[in-house]
Short mmCIF file of N, CA and C in Angstrom, two decimals:
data_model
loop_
_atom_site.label_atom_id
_atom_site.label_comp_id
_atom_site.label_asym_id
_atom_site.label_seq_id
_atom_site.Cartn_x
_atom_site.Cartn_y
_atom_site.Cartn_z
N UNK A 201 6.92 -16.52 -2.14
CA UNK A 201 6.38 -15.39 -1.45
C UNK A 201 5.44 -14.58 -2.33
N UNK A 202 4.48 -13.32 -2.03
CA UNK A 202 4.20 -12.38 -2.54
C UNK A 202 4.59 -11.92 -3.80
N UNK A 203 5.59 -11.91 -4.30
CA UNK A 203 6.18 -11.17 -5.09
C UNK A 203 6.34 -12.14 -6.62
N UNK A 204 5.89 -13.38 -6.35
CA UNK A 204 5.65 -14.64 -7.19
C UNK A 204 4.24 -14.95 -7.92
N UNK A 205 3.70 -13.77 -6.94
CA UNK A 205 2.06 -13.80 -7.37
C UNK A 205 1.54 -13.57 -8.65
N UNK A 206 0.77 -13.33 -9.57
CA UNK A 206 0.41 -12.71 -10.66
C UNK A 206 -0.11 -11.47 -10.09
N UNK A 207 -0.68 -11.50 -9.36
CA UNK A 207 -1.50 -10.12 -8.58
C UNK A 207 -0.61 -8.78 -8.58
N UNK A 208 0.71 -9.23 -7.72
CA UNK A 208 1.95 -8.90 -7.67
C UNK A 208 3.22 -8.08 -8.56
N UNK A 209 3.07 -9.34 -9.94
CA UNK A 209 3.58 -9.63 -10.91
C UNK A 209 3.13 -8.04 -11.96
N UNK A 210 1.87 -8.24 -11.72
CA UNK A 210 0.48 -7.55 -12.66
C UNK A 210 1.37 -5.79 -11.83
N UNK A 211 1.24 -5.39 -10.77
CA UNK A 211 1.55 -4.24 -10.07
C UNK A 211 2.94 -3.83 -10.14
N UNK A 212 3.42 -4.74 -10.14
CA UNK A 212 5.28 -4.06 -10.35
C UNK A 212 5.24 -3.83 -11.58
N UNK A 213 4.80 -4.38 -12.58
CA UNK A 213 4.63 -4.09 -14.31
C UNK A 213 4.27 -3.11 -14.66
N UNK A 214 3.40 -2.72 -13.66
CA UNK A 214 2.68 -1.21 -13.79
C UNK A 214 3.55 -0.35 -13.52
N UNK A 215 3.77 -0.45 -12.49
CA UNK A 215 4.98 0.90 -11.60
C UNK A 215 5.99 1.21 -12.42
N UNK A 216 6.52 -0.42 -12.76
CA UNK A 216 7.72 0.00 -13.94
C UNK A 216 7.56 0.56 -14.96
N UNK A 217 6.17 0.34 -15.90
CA UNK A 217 6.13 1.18 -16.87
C UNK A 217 5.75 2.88 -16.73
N UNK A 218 4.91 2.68 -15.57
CA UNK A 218 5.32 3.97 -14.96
C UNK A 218 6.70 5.34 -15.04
N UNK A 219 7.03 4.16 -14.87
CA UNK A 219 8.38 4.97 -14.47
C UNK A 219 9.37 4.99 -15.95
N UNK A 220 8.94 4.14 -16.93
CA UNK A 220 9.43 4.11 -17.91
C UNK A 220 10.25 2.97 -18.29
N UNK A 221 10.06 2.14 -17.85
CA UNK A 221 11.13 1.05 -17.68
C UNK A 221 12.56 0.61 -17.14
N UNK A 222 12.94 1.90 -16.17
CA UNK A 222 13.60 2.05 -15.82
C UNK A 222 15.15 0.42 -15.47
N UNK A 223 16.44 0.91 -15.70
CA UNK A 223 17.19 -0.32 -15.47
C UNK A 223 18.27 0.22 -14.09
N UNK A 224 18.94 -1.10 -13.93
CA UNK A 224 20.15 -0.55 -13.05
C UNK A 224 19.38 -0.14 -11.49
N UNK A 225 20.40 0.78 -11.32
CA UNK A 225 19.93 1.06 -9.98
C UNK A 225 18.28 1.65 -9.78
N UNK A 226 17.69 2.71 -10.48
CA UNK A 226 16.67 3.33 -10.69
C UNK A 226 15.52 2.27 -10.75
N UNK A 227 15.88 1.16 -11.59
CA UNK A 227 14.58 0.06 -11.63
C UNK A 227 14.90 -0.78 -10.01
N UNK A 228 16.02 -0.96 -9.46
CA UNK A 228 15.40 -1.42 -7.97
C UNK A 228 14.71 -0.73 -7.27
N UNK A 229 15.28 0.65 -7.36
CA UNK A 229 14.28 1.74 -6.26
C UNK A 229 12.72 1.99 -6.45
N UNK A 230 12.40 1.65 -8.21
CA UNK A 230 11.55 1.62 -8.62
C UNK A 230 10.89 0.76 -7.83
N UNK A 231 11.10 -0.75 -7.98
CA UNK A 231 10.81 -2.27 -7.60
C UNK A 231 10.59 -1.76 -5.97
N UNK A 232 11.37 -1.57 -5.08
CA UNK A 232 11.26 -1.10 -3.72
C UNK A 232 9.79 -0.48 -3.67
N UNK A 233 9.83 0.49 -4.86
CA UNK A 233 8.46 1.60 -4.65
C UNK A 233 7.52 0.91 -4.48
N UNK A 234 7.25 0.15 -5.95
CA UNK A 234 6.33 -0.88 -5.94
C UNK A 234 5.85 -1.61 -4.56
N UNK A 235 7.13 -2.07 -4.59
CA UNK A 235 6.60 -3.21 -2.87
C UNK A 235 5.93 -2.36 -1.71
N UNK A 236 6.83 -1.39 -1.27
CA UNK A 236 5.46 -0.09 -0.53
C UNK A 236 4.30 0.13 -0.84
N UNK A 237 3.95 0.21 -2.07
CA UNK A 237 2.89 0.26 -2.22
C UNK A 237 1.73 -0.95 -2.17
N UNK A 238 2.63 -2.01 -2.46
CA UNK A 238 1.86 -3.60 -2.31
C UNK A 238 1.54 -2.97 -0.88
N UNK A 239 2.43 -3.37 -0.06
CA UNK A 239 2.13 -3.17 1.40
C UNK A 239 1.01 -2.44 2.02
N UNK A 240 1.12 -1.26 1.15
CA UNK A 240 0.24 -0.31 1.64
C UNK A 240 -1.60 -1.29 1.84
N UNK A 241 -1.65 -1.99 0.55
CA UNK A 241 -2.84 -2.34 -0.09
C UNK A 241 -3.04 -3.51 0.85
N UNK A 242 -2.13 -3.99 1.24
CA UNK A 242 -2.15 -5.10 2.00
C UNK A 242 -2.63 -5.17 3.28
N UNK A 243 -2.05 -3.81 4.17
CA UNK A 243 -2.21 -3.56 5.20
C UNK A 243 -3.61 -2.98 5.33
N UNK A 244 -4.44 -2.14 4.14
CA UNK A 244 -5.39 -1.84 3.80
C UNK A 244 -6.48 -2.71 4.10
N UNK A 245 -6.61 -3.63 3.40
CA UNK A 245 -7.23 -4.87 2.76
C UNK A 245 -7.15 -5.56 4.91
N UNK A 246 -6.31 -5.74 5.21
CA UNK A 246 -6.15 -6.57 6.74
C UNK A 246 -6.79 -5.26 7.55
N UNK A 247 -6.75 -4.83 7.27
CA UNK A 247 -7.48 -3.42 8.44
C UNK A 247 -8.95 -3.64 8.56
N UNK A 248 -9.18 -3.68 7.05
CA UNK A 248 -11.12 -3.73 6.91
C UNK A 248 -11.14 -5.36 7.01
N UNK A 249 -10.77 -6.31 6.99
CA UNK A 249 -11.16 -7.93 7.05
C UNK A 249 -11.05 -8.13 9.24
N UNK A 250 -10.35 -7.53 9.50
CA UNK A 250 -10.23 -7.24 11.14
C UNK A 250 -11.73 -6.84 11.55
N UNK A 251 -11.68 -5.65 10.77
CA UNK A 251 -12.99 -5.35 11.37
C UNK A 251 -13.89 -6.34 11.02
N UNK A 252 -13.88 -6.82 9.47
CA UNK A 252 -15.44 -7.47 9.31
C UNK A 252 -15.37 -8.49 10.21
N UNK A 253 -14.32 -9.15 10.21
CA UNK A 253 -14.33 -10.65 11.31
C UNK A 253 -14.91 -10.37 12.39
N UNK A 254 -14.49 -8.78 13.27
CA UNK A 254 -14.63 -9.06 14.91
C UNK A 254 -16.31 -8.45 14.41
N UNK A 255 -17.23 -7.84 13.62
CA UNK A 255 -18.14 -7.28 13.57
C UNK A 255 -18.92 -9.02 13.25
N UNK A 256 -18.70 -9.81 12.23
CA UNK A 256 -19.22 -10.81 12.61
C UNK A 256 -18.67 -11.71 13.76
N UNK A 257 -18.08 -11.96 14.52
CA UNK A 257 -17.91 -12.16 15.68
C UNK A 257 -18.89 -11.74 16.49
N UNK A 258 -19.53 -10.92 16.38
CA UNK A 258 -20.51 -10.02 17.77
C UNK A 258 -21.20 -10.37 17.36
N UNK A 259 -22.49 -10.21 15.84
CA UNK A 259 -23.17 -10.51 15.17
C UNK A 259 -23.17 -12.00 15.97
N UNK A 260 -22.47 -12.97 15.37
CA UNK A 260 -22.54 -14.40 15.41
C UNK A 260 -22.60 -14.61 16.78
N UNK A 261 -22.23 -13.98 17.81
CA UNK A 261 -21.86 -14.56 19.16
C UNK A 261 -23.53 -14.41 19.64
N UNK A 262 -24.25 -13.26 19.31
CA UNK A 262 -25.79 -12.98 19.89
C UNK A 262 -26.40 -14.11 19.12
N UNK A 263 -26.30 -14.72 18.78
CA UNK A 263 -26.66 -16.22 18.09
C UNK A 263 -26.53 -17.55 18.24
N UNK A 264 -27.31 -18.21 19.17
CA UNK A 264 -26.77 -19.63 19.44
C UNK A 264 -26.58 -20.46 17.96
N UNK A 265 -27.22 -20.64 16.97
CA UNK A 265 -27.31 -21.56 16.08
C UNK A 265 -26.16 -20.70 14.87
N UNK A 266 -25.86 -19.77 15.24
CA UNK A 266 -24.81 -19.15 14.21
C UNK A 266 -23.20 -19.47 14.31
N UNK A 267 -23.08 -19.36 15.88
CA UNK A 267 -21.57 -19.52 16.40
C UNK A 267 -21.41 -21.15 15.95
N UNK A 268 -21.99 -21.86 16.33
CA UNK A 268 -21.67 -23.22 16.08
C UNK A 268 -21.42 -23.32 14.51
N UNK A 269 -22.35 -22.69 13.49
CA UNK A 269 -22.01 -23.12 12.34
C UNK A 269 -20.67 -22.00 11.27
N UNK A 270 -19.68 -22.93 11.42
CA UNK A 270 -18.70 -22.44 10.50
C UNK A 270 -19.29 -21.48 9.36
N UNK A 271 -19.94 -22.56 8.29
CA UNK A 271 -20.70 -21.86 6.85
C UNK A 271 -21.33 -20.92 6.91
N UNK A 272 -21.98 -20.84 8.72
CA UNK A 272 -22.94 -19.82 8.03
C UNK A 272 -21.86 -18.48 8.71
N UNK A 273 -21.07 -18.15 9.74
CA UNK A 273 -20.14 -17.22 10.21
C UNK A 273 -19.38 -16.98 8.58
N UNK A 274 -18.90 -17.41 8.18
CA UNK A 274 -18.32 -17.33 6.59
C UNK A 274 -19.58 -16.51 5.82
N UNK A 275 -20.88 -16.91 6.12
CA UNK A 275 -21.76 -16.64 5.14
C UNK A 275 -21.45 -14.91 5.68
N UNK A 276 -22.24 -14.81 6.95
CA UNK A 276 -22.19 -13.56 7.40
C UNK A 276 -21.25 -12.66 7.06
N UNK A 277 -20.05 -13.01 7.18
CA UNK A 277 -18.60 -12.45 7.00
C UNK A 277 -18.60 -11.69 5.60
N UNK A 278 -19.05 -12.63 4.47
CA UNK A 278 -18.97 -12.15 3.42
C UNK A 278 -20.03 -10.91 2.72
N UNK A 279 -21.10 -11.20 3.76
CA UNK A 279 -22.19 -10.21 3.35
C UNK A 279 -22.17 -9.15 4.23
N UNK A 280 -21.64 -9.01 5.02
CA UNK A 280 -20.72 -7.61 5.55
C UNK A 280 -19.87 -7.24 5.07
N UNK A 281 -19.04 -7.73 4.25
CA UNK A 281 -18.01 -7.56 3.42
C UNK A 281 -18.47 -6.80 2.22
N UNK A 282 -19.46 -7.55 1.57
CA UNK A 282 -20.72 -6.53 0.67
C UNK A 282 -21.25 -5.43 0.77
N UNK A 283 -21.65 -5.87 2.13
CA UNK A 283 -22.81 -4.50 2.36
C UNK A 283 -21.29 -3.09 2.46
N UNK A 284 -20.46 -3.59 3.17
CA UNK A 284 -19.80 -2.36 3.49
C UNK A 284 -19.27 -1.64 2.59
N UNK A 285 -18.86 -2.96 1.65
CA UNK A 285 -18.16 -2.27 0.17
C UNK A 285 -19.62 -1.30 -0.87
N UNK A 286 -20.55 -1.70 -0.28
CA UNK A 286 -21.68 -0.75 -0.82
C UNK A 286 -22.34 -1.42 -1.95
N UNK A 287 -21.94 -2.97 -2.11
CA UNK A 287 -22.93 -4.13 -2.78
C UNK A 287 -24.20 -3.92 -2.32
N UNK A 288 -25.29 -4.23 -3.45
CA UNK A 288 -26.67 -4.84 -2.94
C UNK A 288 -26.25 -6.05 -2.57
N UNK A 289 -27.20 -6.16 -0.96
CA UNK A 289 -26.86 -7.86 -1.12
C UNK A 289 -28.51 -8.61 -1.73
N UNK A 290 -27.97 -9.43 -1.87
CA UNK A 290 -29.30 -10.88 -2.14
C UNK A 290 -30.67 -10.85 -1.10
N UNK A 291 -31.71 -11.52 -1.56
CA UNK A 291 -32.43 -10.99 -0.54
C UNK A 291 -32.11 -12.10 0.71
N UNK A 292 -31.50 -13.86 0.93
CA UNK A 292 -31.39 -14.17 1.63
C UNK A 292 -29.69 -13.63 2.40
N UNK A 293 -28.86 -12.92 2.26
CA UNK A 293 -27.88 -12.36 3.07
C UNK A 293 -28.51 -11.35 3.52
N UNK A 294 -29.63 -10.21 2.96
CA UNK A 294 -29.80 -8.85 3.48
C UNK A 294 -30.74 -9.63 4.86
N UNK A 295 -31.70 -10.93 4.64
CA UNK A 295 -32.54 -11.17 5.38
C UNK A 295 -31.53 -11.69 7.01
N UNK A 296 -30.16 -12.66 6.49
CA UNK A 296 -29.64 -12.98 7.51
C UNK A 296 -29.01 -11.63 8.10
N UNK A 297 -28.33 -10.81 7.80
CA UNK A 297 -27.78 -9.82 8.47
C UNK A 297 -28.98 -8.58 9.12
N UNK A 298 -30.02 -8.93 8.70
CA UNK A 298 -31.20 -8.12 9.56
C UNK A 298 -31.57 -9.10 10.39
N UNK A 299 -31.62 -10.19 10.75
CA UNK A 299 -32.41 -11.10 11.55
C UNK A 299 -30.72 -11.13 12.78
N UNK A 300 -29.52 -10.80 12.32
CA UNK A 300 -28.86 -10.95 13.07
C UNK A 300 -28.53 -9.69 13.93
N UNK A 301 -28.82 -8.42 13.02
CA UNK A 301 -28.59 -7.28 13.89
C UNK A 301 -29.73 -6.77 14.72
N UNK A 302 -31.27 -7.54 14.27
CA UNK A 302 -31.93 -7.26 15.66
C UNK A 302 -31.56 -8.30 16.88
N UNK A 303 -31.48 -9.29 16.53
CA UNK A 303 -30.99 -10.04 17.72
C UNK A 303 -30.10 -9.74 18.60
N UNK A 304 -28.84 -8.99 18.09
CA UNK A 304 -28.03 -8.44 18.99
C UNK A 304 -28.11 -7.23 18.70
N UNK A 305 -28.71 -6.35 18.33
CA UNK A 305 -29.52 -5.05 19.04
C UNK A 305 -28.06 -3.89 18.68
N UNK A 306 -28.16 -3.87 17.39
CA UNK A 306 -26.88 -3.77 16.56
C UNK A 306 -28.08 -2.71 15.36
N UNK A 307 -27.43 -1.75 14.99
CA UNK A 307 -27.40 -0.89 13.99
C UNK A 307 -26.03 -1.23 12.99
N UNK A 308 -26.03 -1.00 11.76
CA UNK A 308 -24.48 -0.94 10.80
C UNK A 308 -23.65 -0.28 11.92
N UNK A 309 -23.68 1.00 12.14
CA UNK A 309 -23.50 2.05 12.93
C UNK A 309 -22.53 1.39 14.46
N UNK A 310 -23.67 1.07 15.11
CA UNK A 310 -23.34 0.32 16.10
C UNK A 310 -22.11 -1.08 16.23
N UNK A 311 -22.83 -1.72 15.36
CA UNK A 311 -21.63 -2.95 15.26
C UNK A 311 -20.52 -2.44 14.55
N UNK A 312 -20.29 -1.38 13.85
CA UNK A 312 -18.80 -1.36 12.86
C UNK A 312 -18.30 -0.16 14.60
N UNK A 313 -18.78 0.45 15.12
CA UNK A 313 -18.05 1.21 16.36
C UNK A 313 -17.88 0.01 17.37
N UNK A 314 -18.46 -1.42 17.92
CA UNK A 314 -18.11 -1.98 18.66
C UNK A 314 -16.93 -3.07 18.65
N UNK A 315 -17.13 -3.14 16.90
CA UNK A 315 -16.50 -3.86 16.35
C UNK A 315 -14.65 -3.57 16.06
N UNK A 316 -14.69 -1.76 15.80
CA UNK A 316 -13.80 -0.93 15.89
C UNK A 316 -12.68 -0.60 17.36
N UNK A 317 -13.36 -0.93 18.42
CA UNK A 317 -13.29 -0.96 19.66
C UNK A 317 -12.93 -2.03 20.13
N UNK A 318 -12.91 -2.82 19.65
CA UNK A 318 -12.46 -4.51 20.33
C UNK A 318 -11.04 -4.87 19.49
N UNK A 319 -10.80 -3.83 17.81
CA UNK A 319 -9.67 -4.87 17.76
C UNK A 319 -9.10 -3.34 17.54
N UNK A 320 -8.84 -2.30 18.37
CA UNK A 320 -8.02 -0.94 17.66
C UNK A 320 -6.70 -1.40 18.12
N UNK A 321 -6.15 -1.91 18.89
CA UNK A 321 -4.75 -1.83 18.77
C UNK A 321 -3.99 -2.65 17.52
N UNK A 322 -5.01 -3.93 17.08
CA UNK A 322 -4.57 -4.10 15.75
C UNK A 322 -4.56 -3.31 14.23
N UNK A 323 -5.46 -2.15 14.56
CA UNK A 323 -5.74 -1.06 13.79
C UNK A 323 -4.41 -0.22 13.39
N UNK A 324 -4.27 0.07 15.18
CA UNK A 324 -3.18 1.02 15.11
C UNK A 324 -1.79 0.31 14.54
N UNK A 325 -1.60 -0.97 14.98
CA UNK A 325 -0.41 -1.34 14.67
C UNK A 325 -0.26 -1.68 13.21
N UNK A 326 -1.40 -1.80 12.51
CA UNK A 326 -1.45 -1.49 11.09
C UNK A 326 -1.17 -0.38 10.39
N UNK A 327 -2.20 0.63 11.07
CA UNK A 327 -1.98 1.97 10.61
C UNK A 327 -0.39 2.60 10.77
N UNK A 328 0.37 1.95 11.86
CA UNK A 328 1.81 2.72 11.93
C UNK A 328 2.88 1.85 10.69
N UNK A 329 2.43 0.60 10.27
CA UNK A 329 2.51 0.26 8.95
C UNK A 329 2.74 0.78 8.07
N UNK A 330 1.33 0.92 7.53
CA UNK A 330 0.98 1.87 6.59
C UNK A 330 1.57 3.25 6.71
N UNK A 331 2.26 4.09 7.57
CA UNK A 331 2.48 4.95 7.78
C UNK A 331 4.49 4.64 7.74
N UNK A 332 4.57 4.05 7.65
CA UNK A 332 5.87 3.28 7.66
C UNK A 332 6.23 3.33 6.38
N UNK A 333 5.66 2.33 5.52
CA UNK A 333 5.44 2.78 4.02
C UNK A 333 5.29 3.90 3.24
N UNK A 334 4.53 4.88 3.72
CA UNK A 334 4.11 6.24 3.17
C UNK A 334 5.53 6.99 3.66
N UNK A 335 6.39 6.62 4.25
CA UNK A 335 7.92 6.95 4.74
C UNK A 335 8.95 6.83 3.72
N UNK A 336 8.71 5.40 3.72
CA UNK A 336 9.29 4.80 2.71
C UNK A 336 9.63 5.36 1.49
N UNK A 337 8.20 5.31 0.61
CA UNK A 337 7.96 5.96 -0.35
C UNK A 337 8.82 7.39 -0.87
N UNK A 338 8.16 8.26 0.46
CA UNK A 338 8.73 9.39 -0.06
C UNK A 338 10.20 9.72 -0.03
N UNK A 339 11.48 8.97 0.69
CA UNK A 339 12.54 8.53 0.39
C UNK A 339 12.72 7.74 -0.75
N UNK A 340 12.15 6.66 -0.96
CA UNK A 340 12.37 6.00 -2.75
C UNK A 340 12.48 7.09 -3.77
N UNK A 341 11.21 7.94 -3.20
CA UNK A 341 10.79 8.89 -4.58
C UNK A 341 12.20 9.91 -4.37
N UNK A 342 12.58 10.28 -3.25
CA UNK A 342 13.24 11.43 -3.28
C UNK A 342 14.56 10.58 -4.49
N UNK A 343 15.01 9.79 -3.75
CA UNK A 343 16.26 8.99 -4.36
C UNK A 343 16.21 8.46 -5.86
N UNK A 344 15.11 8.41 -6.30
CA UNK A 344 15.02 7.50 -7.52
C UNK A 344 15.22 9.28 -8.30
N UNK A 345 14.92 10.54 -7.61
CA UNK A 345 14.82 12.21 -8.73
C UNK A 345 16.53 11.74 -8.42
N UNK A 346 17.26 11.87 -7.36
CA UNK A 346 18.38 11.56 -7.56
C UNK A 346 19.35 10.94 -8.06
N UNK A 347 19.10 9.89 -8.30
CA UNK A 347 19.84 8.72 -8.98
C UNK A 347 19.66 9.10 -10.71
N UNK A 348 18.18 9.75 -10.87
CA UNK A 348 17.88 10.71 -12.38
C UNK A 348 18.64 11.47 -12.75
N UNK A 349 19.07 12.27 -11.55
CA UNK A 349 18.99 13.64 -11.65
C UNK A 349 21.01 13.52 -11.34
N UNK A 350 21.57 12.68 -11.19
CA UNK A 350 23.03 12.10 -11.04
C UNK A 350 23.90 12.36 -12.18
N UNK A 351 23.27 11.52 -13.12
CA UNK A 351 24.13 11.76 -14.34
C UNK A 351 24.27 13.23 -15.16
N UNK A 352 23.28 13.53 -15.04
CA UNK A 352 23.09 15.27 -15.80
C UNK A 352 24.22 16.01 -15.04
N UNK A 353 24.05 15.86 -13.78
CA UNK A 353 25.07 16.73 -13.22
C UNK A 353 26.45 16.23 -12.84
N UNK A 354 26.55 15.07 -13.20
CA UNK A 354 27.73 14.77 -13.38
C UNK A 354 28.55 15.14 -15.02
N UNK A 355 27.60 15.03 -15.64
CA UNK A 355 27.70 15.40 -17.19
C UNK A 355 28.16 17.24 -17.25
N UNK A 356 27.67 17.81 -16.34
CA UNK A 356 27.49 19.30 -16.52
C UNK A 356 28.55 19.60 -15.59
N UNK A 357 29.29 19.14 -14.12
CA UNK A 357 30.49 19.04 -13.84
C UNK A 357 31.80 19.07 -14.67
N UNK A 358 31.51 17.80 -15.41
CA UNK A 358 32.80 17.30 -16.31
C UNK A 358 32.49 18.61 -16.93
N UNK A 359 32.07 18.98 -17.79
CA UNK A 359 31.85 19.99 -18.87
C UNK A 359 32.66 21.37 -18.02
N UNK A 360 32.30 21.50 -16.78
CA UNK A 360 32.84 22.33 -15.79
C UNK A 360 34.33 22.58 -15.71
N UNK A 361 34.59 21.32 -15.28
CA UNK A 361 35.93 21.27 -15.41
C UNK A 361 36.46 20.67 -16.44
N UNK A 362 36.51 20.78 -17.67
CA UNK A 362 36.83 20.52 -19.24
C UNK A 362 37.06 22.27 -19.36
N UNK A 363 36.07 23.00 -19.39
CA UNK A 363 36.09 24.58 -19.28
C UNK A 363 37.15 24.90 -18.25
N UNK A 364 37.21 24.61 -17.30
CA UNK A 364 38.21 25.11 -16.51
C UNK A 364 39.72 24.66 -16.61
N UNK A 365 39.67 23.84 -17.15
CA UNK A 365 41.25 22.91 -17.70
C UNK A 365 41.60 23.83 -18.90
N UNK A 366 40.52 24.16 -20.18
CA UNK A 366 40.89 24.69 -20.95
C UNK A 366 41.17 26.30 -21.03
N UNK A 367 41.18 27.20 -19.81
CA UNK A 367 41.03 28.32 -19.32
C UNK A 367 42.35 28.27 -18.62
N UNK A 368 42.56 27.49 -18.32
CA UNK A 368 44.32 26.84 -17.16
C UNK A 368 45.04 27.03 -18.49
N UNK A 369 44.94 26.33 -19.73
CA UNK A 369 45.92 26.03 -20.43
C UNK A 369 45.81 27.47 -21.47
N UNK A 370 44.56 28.19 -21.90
CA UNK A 370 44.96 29.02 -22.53
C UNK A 370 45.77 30.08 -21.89
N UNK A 371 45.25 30.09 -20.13
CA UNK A 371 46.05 31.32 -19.70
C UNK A 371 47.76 30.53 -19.82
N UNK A 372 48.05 29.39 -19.56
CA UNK A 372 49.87 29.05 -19.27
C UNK A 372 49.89 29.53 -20.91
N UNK A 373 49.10 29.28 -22.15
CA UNK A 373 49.62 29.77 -23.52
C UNK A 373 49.86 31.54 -23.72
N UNK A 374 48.97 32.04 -22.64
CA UNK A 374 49.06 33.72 -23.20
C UNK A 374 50.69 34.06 -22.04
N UNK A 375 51.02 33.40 -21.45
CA UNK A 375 51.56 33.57 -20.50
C UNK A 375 53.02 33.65 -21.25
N UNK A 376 53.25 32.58 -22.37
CA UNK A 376 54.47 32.45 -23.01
C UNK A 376 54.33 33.43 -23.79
#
């Protein structure tokens, strides 16, 4: 799975040192954190590849000689993928993605709102994801100050009642 990845591997390493290296219970909740946050990136990453697909989808469909070719729908795909991430593209991708957005009569503008519009319920069901996670999280986080924050006050209890045992026994001593 996921979690076998180096990508993966590379991000929980982080979190943990984050957190200090945490062991025991504190380093699973840690590990938990981590994985929310994979998720988050994940669900991220599938949100904007949705769109670029169905935006080349429209692109490619106003195109007889485009839909048929696999390589070049891939080509497109990726240089929307560019342009959006705010790459210069090359001059033959900037030339195909202008020769494709007059053809279908497409602005950036235009195709990322039509494109937005055709797959939002996969949006949303991402976004309640992602929002699922950001849930998550802030329960891990609350629990992991807790599971910290456990021993001190269990430490400062005992001490509590050590003081109060020894307050029992001096009063039964003044008593004799």
């Amino acid at each position: 799975g996921y979690e076998d990845s180096a990508d993966y591997q590379q991000h929980l390493s982080k979190v943990l040192a984050d957190y200090d290296h945490p062991t025991g219970l504190i380093e699973e909740l840690v590990s938990q954190l981590a994985d929310a946050f994979w998720w988050i990136k994940v669900y991220r990453r599938d949100k904007e590849q949705i769109v670029i697909a169905q935006m080349t989808t429209i692109l490619t469909g106003a195109s007889v000689y485009v839909s048929r070719d696999e390589a070049r729908w891939l080509e497109t795909a990726e240089a929307l993928g560019a342009l959006l991430a705010g790459h210069e593209l090359e001059d033959d991708a900037a030339n195909l993605i202008q020769d494709l957005m007059v053809q279908s009569q497409h602005n950036l503008t235009s195709l990322w709102s039509g494109a937005v519009s055709r797959v939002l319920s996969d949006i949303d069901t991402l976004e309640r994801l992602i929002d699922r996670q950001f849930k998550n999280i802030k329960l891990l986080m609350q629990a992991v100050e807790s599971a910290r924050f456990a021993p001190e006050l269990h430490k400062k209890l005992k001490l509590e009642v050590e003081q109060l045992e020894l307050q029992i026994q001096k009063a039964h001593e003044d008593q004799r």
